[in-house]
mmCIF file of C-alpha atoms and ligand atoms in Angstrom:
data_model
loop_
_atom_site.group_PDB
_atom_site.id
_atom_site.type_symbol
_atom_site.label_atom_id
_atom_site.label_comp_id
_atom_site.label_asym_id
_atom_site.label_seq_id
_atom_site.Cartn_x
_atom_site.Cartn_y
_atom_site.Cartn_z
ATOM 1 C CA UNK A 27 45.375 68.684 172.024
ATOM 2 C CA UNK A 28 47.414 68.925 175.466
ATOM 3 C CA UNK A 29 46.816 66.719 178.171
ATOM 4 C CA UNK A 30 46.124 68.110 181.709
ATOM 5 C CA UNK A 31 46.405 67.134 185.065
ATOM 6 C CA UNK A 32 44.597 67.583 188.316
ATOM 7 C CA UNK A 33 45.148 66.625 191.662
ATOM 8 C CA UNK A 34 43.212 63.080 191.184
ATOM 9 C CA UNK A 35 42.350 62.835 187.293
ATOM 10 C CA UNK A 36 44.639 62.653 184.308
ATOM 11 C CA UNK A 37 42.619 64.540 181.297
ATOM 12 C CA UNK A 38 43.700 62.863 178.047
ATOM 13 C CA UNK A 39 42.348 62.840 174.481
ATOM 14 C CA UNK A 40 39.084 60.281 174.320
ATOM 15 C CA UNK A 41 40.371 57.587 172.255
ATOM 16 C CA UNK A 42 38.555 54.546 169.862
ATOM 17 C CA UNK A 43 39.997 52.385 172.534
ATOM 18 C CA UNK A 44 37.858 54.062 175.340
ATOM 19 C CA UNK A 45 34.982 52.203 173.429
ATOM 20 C CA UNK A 46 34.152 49.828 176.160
ATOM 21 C CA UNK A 47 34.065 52.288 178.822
ATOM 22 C CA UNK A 48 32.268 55.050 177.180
ATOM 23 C CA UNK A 49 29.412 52.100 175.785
ATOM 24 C CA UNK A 50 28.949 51.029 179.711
ATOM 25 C CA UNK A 51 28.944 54.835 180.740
ATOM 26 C CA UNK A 52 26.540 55.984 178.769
ATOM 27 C CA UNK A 53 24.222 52.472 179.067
ATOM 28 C CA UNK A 54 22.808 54.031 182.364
ATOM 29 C CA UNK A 55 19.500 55.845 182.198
ATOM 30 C CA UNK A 56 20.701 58.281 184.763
ATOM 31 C CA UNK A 57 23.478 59.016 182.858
ATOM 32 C CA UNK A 58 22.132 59.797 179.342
ATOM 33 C CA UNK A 59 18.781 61.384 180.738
ATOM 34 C CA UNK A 60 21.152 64.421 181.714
ATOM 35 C CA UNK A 61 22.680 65.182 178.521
ATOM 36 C CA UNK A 62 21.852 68.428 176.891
ATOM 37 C CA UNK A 63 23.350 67.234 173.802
ATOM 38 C CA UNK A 64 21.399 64.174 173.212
ATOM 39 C CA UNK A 65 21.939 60.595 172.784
ATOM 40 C CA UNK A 66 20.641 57.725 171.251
ATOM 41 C CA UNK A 67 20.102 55.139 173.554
ATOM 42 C CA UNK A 68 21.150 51.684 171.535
ATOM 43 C CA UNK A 69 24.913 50.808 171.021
ATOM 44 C CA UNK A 70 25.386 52.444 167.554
ATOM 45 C CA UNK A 71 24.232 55.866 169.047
ATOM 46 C CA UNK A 72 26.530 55.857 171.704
ATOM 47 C CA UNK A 73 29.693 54.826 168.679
ATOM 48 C CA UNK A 74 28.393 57.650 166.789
ATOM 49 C CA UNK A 75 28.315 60.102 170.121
ATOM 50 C CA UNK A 76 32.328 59.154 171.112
ATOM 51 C CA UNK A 77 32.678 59.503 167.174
ATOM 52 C CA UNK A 78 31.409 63.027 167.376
ATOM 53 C CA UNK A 79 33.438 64.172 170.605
ATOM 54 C CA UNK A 80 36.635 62.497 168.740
ATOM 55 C CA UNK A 81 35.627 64.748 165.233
ATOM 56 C CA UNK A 82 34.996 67.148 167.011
ATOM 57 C CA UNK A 83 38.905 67.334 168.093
ATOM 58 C CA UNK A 84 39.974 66.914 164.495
ATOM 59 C CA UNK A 85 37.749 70.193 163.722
ATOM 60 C CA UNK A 86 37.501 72.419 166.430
ATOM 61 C CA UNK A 87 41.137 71.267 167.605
ATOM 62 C CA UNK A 88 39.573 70.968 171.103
ATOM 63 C CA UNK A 89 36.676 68.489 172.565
ATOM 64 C CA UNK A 90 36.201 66.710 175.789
ATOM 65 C CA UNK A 91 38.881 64.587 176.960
ATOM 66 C CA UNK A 92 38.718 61.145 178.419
ATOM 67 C CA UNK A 93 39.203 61.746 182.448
ATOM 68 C CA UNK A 94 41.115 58.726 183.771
ATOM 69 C CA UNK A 95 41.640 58.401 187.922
ATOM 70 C CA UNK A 96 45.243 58.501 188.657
ATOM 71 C CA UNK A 97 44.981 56.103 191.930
ATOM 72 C CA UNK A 98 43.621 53.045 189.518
ATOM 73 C CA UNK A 99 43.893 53.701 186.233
ATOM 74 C CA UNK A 100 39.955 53.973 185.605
ATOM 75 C CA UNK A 101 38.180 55.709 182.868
ATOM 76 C CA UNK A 102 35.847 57.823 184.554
ATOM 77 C CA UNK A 103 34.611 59.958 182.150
ATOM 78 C CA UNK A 104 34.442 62.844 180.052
ATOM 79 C CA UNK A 105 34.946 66.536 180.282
ATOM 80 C CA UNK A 106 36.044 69.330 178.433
ATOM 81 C CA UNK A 107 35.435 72.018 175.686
ATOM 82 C CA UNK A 108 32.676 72.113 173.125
ATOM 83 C CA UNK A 109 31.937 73.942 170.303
ATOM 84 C CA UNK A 110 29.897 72.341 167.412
ATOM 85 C CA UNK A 111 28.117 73.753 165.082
ATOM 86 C CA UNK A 112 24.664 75.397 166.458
ATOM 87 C CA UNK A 113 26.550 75.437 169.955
ATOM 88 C CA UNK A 114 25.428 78.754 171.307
ATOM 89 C CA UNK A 115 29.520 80.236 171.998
ATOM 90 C CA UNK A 116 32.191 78.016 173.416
ATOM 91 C CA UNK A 117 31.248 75.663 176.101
ATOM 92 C CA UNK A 118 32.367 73.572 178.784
ATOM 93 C CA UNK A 119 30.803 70.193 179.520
ATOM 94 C CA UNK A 120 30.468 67.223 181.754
ATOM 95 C CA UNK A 121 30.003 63.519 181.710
ATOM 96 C CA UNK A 122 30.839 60.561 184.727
ATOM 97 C CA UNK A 123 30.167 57.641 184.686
ATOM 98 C CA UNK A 124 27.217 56.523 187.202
ATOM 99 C CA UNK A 125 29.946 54.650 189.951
ATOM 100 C CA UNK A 126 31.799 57.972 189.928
ATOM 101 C CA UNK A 127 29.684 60.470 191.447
ATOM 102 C CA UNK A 128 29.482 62.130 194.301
ATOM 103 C CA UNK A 129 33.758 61.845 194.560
ATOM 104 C CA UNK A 130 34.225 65.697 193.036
ATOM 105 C CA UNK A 131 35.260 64.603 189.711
ATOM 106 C CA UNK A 132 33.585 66.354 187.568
ATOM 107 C CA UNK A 133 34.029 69.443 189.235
ATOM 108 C CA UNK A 134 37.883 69.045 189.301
ATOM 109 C CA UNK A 135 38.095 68.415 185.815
ATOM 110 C CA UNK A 136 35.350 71.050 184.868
ATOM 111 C CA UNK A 137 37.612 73.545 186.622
ATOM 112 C CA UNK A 138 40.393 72.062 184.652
ATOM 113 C CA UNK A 139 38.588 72.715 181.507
ATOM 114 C CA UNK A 140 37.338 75.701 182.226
ATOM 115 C CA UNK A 141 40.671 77.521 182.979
ATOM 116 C CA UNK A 142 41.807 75.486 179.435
ATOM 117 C CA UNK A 143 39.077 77.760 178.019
ATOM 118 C CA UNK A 144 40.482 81.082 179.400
ATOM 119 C CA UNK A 145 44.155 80.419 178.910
ATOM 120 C CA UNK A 146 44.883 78.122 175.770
ATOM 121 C CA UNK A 147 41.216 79.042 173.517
ATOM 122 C CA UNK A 148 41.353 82.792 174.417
ATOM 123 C CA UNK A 149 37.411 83.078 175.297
ATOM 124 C CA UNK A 150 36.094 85.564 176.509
ATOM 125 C CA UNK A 151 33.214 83.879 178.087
ATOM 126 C CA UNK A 152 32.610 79.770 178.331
ATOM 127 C CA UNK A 153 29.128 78.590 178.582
ATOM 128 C CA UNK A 154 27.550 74.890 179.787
ATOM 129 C CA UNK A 155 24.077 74.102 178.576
ATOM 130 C CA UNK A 156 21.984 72.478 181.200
ATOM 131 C CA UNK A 157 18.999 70.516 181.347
ATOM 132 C CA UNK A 158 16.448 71.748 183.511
ATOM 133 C CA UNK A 159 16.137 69.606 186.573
ATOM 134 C CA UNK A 160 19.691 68.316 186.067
ATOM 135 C CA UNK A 161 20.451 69.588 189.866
ATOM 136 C CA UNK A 162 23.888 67.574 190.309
ATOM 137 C CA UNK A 163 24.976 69.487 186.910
ATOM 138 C CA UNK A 164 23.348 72.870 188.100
ATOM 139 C CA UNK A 165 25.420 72.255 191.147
ATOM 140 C CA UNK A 166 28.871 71.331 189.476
ATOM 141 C CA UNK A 167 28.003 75.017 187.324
ATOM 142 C CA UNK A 168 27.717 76.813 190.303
ATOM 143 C CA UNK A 169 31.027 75.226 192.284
ATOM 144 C CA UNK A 170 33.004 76.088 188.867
ATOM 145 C CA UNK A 171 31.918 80.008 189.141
ATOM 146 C CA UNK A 172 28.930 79.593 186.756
ATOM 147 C CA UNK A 173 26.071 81.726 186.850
ATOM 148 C CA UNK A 174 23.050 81.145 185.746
ATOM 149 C CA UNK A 175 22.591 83.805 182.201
ATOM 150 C CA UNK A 176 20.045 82.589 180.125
ATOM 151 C CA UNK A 177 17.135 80.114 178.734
ATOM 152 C CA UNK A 178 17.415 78.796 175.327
ATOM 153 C CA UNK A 179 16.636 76.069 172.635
ATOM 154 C CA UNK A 180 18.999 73.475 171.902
ATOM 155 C CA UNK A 181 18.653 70.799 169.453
ATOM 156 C CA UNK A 182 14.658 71.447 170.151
ATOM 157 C CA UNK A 183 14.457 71.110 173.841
ATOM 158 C CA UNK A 184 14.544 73.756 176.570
ATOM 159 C CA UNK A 185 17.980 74.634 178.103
ATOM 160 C CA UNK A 186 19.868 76.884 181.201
ATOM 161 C CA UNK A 187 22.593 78.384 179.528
ATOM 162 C CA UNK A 188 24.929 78.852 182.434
ATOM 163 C CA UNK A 189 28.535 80.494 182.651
ATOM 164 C CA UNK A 190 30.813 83.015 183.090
ATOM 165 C CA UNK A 191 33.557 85.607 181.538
ATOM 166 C CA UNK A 192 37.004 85.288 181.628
ATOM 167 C CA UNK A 193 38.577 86.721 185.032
ATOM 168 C CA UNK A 194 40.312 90.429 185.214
HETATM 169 C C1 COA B 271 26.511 66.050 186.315
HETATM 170 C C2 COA B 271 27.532 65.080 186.932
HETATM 171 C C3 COA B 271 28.824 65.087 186.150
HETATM 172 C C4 COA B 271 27.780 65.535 188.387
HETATM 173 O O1 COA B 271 28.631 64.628 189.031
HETATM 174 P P1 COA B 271 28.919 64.784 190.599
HETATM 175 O O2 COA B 271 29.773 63.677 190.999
HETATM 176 O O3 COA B 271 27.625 64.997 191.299
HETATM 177 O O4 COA B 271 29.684 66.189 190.671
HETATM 178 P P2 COA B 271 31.053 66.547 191.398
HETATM 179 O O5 COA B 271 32.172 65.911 190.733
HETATM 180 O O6 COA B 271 31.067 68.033 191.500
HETATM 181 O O7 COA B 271 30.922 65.890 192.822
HETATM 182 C C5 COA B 271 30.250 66.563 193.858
HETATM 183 C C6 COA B 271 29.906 65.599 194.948
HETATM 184 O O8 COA B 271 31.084 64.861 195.327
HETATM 185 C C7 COA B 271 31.278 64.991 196.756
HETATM 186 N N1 COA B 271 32.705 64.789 197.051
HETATM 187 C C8 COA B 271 33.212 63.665 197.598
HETATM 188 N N2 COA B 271 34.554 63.768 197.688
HETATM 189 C C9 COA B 271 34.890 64.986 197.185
HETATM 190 C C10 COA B 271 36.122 65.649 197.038
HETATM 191 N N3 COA B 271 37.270 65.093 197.419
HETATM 192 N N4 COA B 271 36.116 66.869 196.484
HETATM 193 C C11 COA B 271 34.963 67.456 196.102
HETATM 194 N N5 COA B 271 33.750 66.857 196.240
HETATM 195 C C12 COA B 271 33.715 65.615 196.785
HETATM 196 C C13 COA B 271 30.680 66.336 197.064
HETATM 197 O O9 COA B 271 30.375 66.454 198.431
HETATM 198 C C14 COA B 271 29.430 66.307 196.197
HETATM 199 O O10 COA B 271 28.487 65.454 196.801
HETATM 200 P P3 COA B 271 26.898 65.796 196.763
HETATM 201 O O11 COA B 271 26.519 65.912 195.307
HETATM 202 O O12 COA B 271 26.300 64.643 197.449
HETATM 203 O O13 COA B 271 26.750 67.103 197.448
HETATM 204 C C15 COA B 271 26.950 63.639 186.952
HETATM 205 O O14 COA B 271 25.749 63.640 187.677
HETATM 206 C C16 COA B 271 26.715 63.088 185.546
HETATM 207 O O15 COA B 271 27.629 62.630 184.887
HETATM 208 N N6 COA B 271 25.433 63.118 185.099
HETATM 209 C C17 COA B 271 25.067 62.571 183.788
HETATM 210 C C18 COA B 271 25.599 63.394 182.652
HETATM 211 C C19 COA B 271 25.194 64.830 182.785
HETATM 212 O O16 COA B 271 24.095 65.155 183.212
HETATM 213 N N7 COA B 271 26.115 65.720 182.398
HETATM 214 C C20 COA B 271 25.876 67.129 182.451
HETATM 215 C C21 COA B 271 25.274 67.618 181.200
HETATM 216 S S1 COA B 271 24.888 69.363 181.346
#
C-alpha cells in the first residue's frame, strides 16, 4: 500500500509498532464514543481494533493508514479507506487522537484519502458512515465534498451514510 503525503501529515501503513499510540488514542471517551465502527473499550479491544485495520490491508489491499505530523514526528492518527465485510460500498474514514483536533488534520488527510479512492481504487462513489450527533465528523464530511445520502444500520446502530461520486 503507497504512502502519501500532504502538506503537514505523512500517511503511512499503521504498523504493530504504533501500539502505544493507537492504545492512548483510543483510551479517550471522546474519542471512541464517535466511532461508527465500534470499539471495545479495555486494552485487548483496542489490539484487536489496530489488528483489524492492519488485516484489513492484507485483504482488501487498502485500510487506514497511520497519519504521522511531519513538523515532530507524532502519530496523530488514523485515516483512510475501508471496506470490510458488511461495509455498505467503499468508504473513507477518520480517527485523531483527542490533542490533535481542531489543527485540520483530519480533513487534510481525509482529502488525501479520498482522492486515493478516486484515482488508485477506481470507485465510483466513496462513502463515510457517521454517527448521529458526531458534529466535528459531520463537519470534516462536508469540508471533504460529502453530502449527506442516506440513513442506515450498521453493526446494529443507526448511521448517516454520507459521500460523494467520483468527479467528471
Ligand atoms: C472527527 C474528528 C477526526 C474531527 O477532527 P477535527 O480536528 O475536528 O477535524 P479537522 O481536522 O477537519 O479540523 C477542523 C478544525 O481545525 C481548525 N484548524 C486549525 N488549523 C487549521 C488548518 N491549518 N487548516 C484547517 N483547519 C484548521 C478548523 O478551524 C476546525 O476548527 P473547528 O472544529 O473549531 O471549527 C475528531 O473529532 C475525532 O477523531 N473524533 C473521534 C473519532 C471519530 O469520531 N471519527 C469519525 C468516525 S465517523
Amino acid at each position: 500500500m503507497a504512502e502519501l503525503e500532504t502538506e503537514r501529515l505523512v500517511l503511512r501503513p499503521l504498523a504493530g509498532a504504533d501500539w502505544d499510540d493507537y492504545a492512548a488514542m483510543m483510551a479517550h471517551p471522546e474519542v471512541a464514543a464517535g466511532l461508527a465502527e465500534g470499539v471495545g473499550r479495555t486494552r485487548d479491544d483496542v489490539w484487536r481494533n489496530l489488528a483489524m485495520f492492519i488485516g484489513h490491508r492484507e485483504i482488501r489491499g487498502y485500510s487506514h493508514w497511520a497519519l504521522v505530523e511531519k513538523a515532530t514526528g507524532a502519530f496523530v492518527g488514523r485515516a483512510g479507506p475501508w471496506s470490510p465485510h458488511g461495509f455498505p460500498g467503499l468508504g473513507v474514514g477518520w480517527c485523531l487522537a483527542r490533542e490533535h483536533w481542531g489543527k485540520g488534520y483530519a480533513s487534510e488527510a481525509a482529502r488525501a484519502a479520498l482522492g486515493y479512492c478516486f484515482t488508485e481504487l477506481a470507485a465510483g462513489e466513496v462513502v463515510s458512515l457517521i454517527l448521529p450527533g458526531n458534529a466535528r465528523s459531520v463537519a470534516v464530511a462536508e469540508r471533504i465534498g460529502h453530502r449527506h445520502l442516506r440513513d442506515t444500520e450498521y453493526r446494529g446502530r443507526r448511521v448517516h451514510v454520507y459521500g460523494q461520486r467520483r468527479p467528471g
